[in-house]
Amino acid sequence: MHQPHAEPRRSIYYRYQVFDAWLPSMHPGPQRHAVVIAGAGPIGLVAALELARHGVKCVLLESERQVSEGSRAIVFTRRSMEILQQVGVAHRVTQNGLPWRFGNSVYRGQRVFRMEAPHDPDDRFFPMINLQQQYLEEYLVDAVRANPLIELRWGNRVNAVTQDGQGATLDVDTPEGPYTLQTNWLVAADGARSGIRSMLDLKLEGASYEGRFIIADIRIDLPLPTERLAFFDPDWNPGNTILMHREPHGIWRVDYQLPPGEDAEAALKPESLKARIDAQLAMIGHAGVPWAMDWCSVYSARALTLPDYVHGRVLFTGDAAHLLPIFGVRGANTGFQDAQALAWRLAFVVKGLAAAPLLAGYSSERVGAAREIIDEAGKSTRFMTPPTRGFRLLRDAVLSLSLSEPFVGPLYHWRTSRPHEYRDSPANSAGDDNALFQAGPGHGAPPQNVRLGADDHLLDHLDHCFALLYFTEDAAVPDALTEVVNELRAKGLPLRVIAVGSAQPVAGADDTLADADGHLRVRYGVLASGAAYLLRPDQHVCARWMGLDATRLRAALVNAAGLNKEV
Amino acid sequence: MGPNTLSIPGLEQVYDALATAIDAAGPEKTELFLVKLALLNANALADPAVFQVHIDAALKDL
Ligand SMILES: Cc1cc2nc3c(=O)[nH]c(=O)nc-3n(C[C@H](O)[C@H](O)[C@H](O)COP(=O)(O)OP(=O)(O)OC[C@H]3O[C@@H](n4cnc5c(N)ncnc54)[C@H](O)[C@@H]3O)c2cc1C
């Protein structure tokens, strides 16, 4: 019998709410669903909310009865905020999080590199915002509970999975015992130690780089701005790196690497933590400032991915699909992009609009993103935690040079999470004018946000649909285009037409953006009326044209949406 | 190597300077010093491919 913790987790700043477990005895009858998601971590929650935006119901199974412990993911990127905006929680993150854009690398008490994340005046969100993971999960849970299409079952743990060509059968354990549940599709969002991954006997690939870090959240009042701080090779922890981040509610996160060979349990003992945190505070000139421990944990940085995220009727996402080093803010931020890339395709397949092979595009796009991150993260970790004598010597040479030679500074800057551009995606249109554009987001790129007015941005106008941005000064969208739009909409394709460039509403468009100063047109590299961009439901560009015609529009939509031939 | 080779007096000057600097760095810090020097020279060279040629040449006949 599965007995999740019924006592609220302890925290000095966060009040945990324990939810009632969902019990099978109170819901008699066979259980068959179109989509079941295992795991209500940030990624399972976002996947459920994204599916609901497409009108697809799901059951969300969560082993625990409360949100996750400790701060875990603390830095959310601009792209994550754009995704969270779509599922309706970005405003709560903005209200409560701490935005920032500078990172500092310190060696021997000197700042040797200052990273400045670009912040475009057209962006709605800051490059980074700090918020503890429990809060984000709480906001997502609130959104899920308010959504009639999602049934969140606390205290339900998936214990076994079998599948055939039609779906999967799950054994689910609850505080009153097991029940069986059938689903056409299972989304495995059950985290880094994914039991479902093991049940299917799937192996992660990549280098199992094993740097271990102590992660501690302390409450302390430090007169420092919200900026990332990285300290290299300090006297109290020679050869190793320490990171510090400010979090809301007076909490600071201190991450430090454990010397190889040191026992993690010993390192987590209060006296060991105290000695090291005190040493760190002394080094930054705040010796003796009182602090209190909220939560600590040991974390090993690994860089691994499944080579395929689609296994019959089981679809992997988030940490269940890949384990990425958190440095460069990868864990949850990467997972949100997974959830978003998966959900619209799964919705199309569930609704019978597209055939199952559409899901292969999810896998190829996201496995590609994970591999790129693994490659980049490898560079950063080789600097932070040199794996061999040669790498250590080079790192030490760079530290030493950096005190007087700024040219090595950029080596300190680990590449932070950025949205992947799906340049080779099968969703991209083969016959468009992508190559002719001099500006604007290209094939597979996420859209560049554009400020249209006070509290009004381009991305605010996008929803769960394909979006055709049609640039025109005319009074109406050409009939031939409208015919294609209406034909595909009648078949169930969610598609919105947004006209750009006219002061009056354009006939045939769902929305008109005046773009009086032509700023949007400039940013998108549009030279003349009749140009267009086609954005997928996850907003990535799949086609753009200097001059759009009906045949090419239809071909691009049929291809990107994987429309069934008989449709 | 390339066309920009040192004159003989120049080579002799570099030879002495490098030997003196290695002695000044001391046995503990020789490697660190040499790697720093290599990075500074690589930056002045501004050509990773040429730098790779130098690495390959220096690795020969060790
Ligand atoms: C100590 C620590 C520190 C971290 N720090 C950072 C950080 O600073 N920055 C960062 O970006 N990321 C960080 N991460 C990673 C980040 O937390 C994850 O990337 C993120 O939570 C991934 O979300 P997820 O939904 O895929 O998985 P999880 O958040 O792990 O969620 C999985 C959920 O599935 C549930 N579950 C598991 N098995 C089952 C089952 N069989 N049946 C039903 N439910 C199940 C779990 O209870 C859990 O709620 C950290 C992780 C850890 C462990």
mmCIF file of N, CA and C in Angstrom, chain A residues 321-359:
data_model
loop_
_atom_site.group_PDB
_atom_site.id
_atom_site.type_symbol
_atom_site.label_atom_id
_atom_site.label_comp_id
_atom_site.label_asym_id
_atom_site.label_seq_id
_atom_site.Cartn_x
_atom_site.Cartn_y
_atom_site.Cartn_z
ATOM 1 N N ALA A 321 12.950 12.196 -19.232
ATOM 2 C CA ALA A 321 13.539 12.018 -20.557
ATOM 3 C C ALA A 321 15.037 12.305 -20.566
ATOM 4 N N HIS A 322 15.479 13.192 -19.690
ATOM 5 C CA HIS A 322 16.891 13.598 -19.711
ATOM 6 C C HIS A 322 17.306 14.113 -18.349
ATOM 7 N N LEU A 323 18.576 13.961 -18.063
ATOM 8 C CA LEU A 323 19.145 14.531 -16.841
ATOM 9 C C LEU A 323 20.188 15.534 -17.280
ATOM 10 N N LEU A 324 19.925 16.794 -17.013
ATOM 11 C CA LEU A 324 20.838 17.831 -17.493
ATOM 12 C C LEU A 324 21.395 18.586 -16.310
ATOM 13 N N PRO A 325 22.657 19.013 -16.399
ATOM 14 C CA PRO A 325 23.224 19.757 -15.282
ATOM 15 C C PRO A 325 22.415 21.026 -15.050
ATOM 16 N N ILE A 326 22.209 21.366 -13.777
ATOM 17 C CA ILE A 326 21.405 22.551 -13.485
ATOM 18 C C ILE A 326 22.168 23.831 -13.781
ATOM 19 N N PHE A 327 23.495 23.733 -13.917
ATOM 20 C CA PHE A 327 24.272 24.947 -14.185
ATOM 21 C C PHE A 327 23.894 25.431 -15.573
ATOM 22 N N GLY A 328 23.654 26.724 -15.669
ATOM 23 C CA GLY A 328 23.104 27.209 -16.923
ATOM 24 C C GLY A 328 21.597 27.045 -16.939
ATOM 25 N N VAL A 329 21.027 26.846 -15.778
ATOM 26 C CA VAL A 329 19.577 26.792 -15.549
ATOM 27 C C VAL A 329 18.834 25.918 -16.549
ATOM 28 N N ARG A 330 19.156 24.635 -16.493
ATOM 29 C CA ARG A 330 18.628 23.746 -17.519
ATOM 30 C C ARG A 330 17.444 22.873 -17.131
ATOM 31 N N GLY A 331 17.365 22.419 -15.868
ATOM 32 C CA GLY A 331 16.395 21.369 -15.552
ATOM 33 C C GLY A 331 14.971 21.682 -15.965
ATOM 34 N N ALA A 332 14.324 22.523 -15.206
ATOM 35 C CA ALA A 332 12.922 22.800 -15.467
ATOM 36 C C ALA A 332 12.752 23.607 -16.757
ATOM 37 N N ASN A 333 13.676 24.525 -17.003
ATOM 38 C CA ASN A 333 13.540 25.359 -18.202
ATOM 39 C C ASN A 333 13.526 24.516 -19.474
ATOM 40 N N THR A 334 14.365 23.501 -19.501
ATOM 41 C CA THR A 334 14.376 22.604 -20.659
ATOM 42 C C THR A 334 13.066 21.828 -20.722
ATOM 43 N N GLY A 335 12.612 21.382 -19.556
ATOM 44 C CA GLY A 335 11.399 20.575 -19.504
ATOM 45 C C GLY A 335 10.160 21.316 -19.979
ATOM 46 N N PHE A 336 10.071 22.610 -19.687
ATOM 47 C CA PHE A 336 8.896 23.361 -20.151
ATOM 48 C C PHE A 336 8.822 23.336 -21.679
ATOM 49 N N GLN A 337 10.000 23.462 -22.301
ATOM 50 C CA GLN A 337 9.997 23.425 -23.763
ATOM 51 C C GLN A 337 9.622 22.042 -24.278
ATOM 52 N N ASP A 338 10.013 20.993 -23.535
ATOM 53 C CA ASP A 338 9.558 19.641 -23.892
ATOM 54 C C ASP A 338 8.035 19.583 -23.861
ATOM 55 N N ALA A 339 7.483 19.997 -22.718
ATOM 56 C CA ALA A 339 6.037 19.857 -22.503
ATOM 57 C C ALA A 339 5.277 20.587 -23.592
ATOM 58 N N GLN A 340 5.788 21.759 -23.957
ATOM 59 C CA GLN A 340 5.106 22.573 -24.944
ATOM 60 C C GLN A 340 5.205 21.942 -26.339
ATOM 61 N N ALA A 341 6.384 21.379 -26.645
ATOM 62 C CA ALA A 341 6.572 20.756 -27.967
ATOM 63 C C ALA A 341 5.750 19.471 -28.080
ATOM 64 N N LEU A 342 5.544 18.800 -26.953
ATOM 65 C CA LEU A 342 4.793 17.547 -26.953
ATOM 66 C C LEU A 342 3.289 17.781 -27.015
ATOM 67 N N ALA A 343 2.804 18.704 -26.183
ATOM 68 C CA ALA A 343 1.361 18.759 -25.917
ATOM 69 C C ALA A 343 0.528 19.019 -27.166
ATOM 70 N N TRP A 344 0.940 19.951 -28.009
ATOM 71 C CA TRP A 344 0.082 20.249 -29.158
ATOM 72 C C TRP A 344 0.027 19.078 -30.116
ATOM 73 N N ARG A 345 1.159 18.395 -30.226
ATOM 74 C CA ARG A 345 1.169 17.253 -31.153
ATOM 75 C C ARG A 345 0.312 16.125 -30.602
ATOM 76 N N LEU A 346 0.455 15.865 -29.306
ATOM 77 C CA LEU A 346 -0.355 14.805 -28.707
ATOM 78 C C LEU A 346 -1.836 15.152 -28.830
ATOM 79 N N ALA A 347 -2.156 16.416 -28.615
ATOM 80 C CA ALA A 347 -3.561 16.835 -28.741
ATOM 81 C C ALA A 347 -4.071 16.566 -30.160
ATOM 82 N N PHE A 348 -3.265 16.875 -31.158
ATOM 83 C CA PHE A 348 -3.694 16.661 -32.552
ATOM 84 C C PHE A 348 -3.925 15.172 -32.814
ATOM 85 N N VAL A 349 -3.054 14.329 -32.250
ATOM 86 C CA VAL A 349 -3.174 12.885 -32.465
ATOM 87 C C VAL A 349 -4.414 12.356 -31.740
ATOM 88 N N VAL A 350 -4.594 12.797 -30.496
ATOM 89 C CA VAL A 350 -5.759 12.351 -29.712
ATOM 90 C C VAL A 350 -7.061 12.756 -30.407
ATOM 91 N N LYS A 351 -7.062 13.942 -30.998
ATOM 92 C CA LYS A 351 -8.290 14.416 -31.649
ATOM 93 C C LYS A 351 -8.479 13.830 -33.045
ATOM 94 N N GLY A 352 -7.521 13.005 -33.490
ATOM 95 C CA GLY A 352 -7.659 12.364 -34.785
ATOM 96 C C GLY A 352 -7.330 13.256 -35.962
ATOM 97 N N LEU A 353 -6.767 14.416 -35.649
ATOM 98 C CA LEU A 353 -6.424 15.373 -36.701
ATOM 99 C C LEU A 353 -5.160 14.921 -37.432
ATOM 100 N N ALA A 354 -4.238 14.362 -36.657
ATOM 101 C CA ALA A 354 -2.959 13.932 -37.219
ATOM 102 C C ALA A 354 -2.720 12.479 -36.822
ATOM 103 N N ALA A 355 -1.836 11.828 -37.551
ATOM 104 C CA ALA A 355 -1.503 10.442 -37.218
ATOM 105 C C ALA A 355 -0.320 10.420 -36.255
ATOM 106 N N ALA A 356 -0.138 9.265 -35.612
ATOM 107 C CA ALA A 356 0.875 9.137 -34.569
ATOM 108 C C ALA A 356 2.290 9.558 -34.988
ATOM 109 N N PRO A 357 2.697 9.367 -36.260
ATOM 110 C CA PRO A 357 4.071 9.785 -36.613
ATOM 111 C C PRO A 357 4.377 11.258 -36.333
ATOM 112 N N LEU A 358 3.351 12.080 -36.162
ATOM 113 C CA LEU A 358 3.614 13.489 -35.815
ATOM 114 C C LEU A 358 4.457 13.571 -34.545
ATOM 115 N N LEU A 359 4.273 12.592 -33.658
ATOM 116 C CA LEU A 359 4.989 12.608 -32.382
ATOM 117 C C LEU A 359 6.492 12.399 -32.554
#
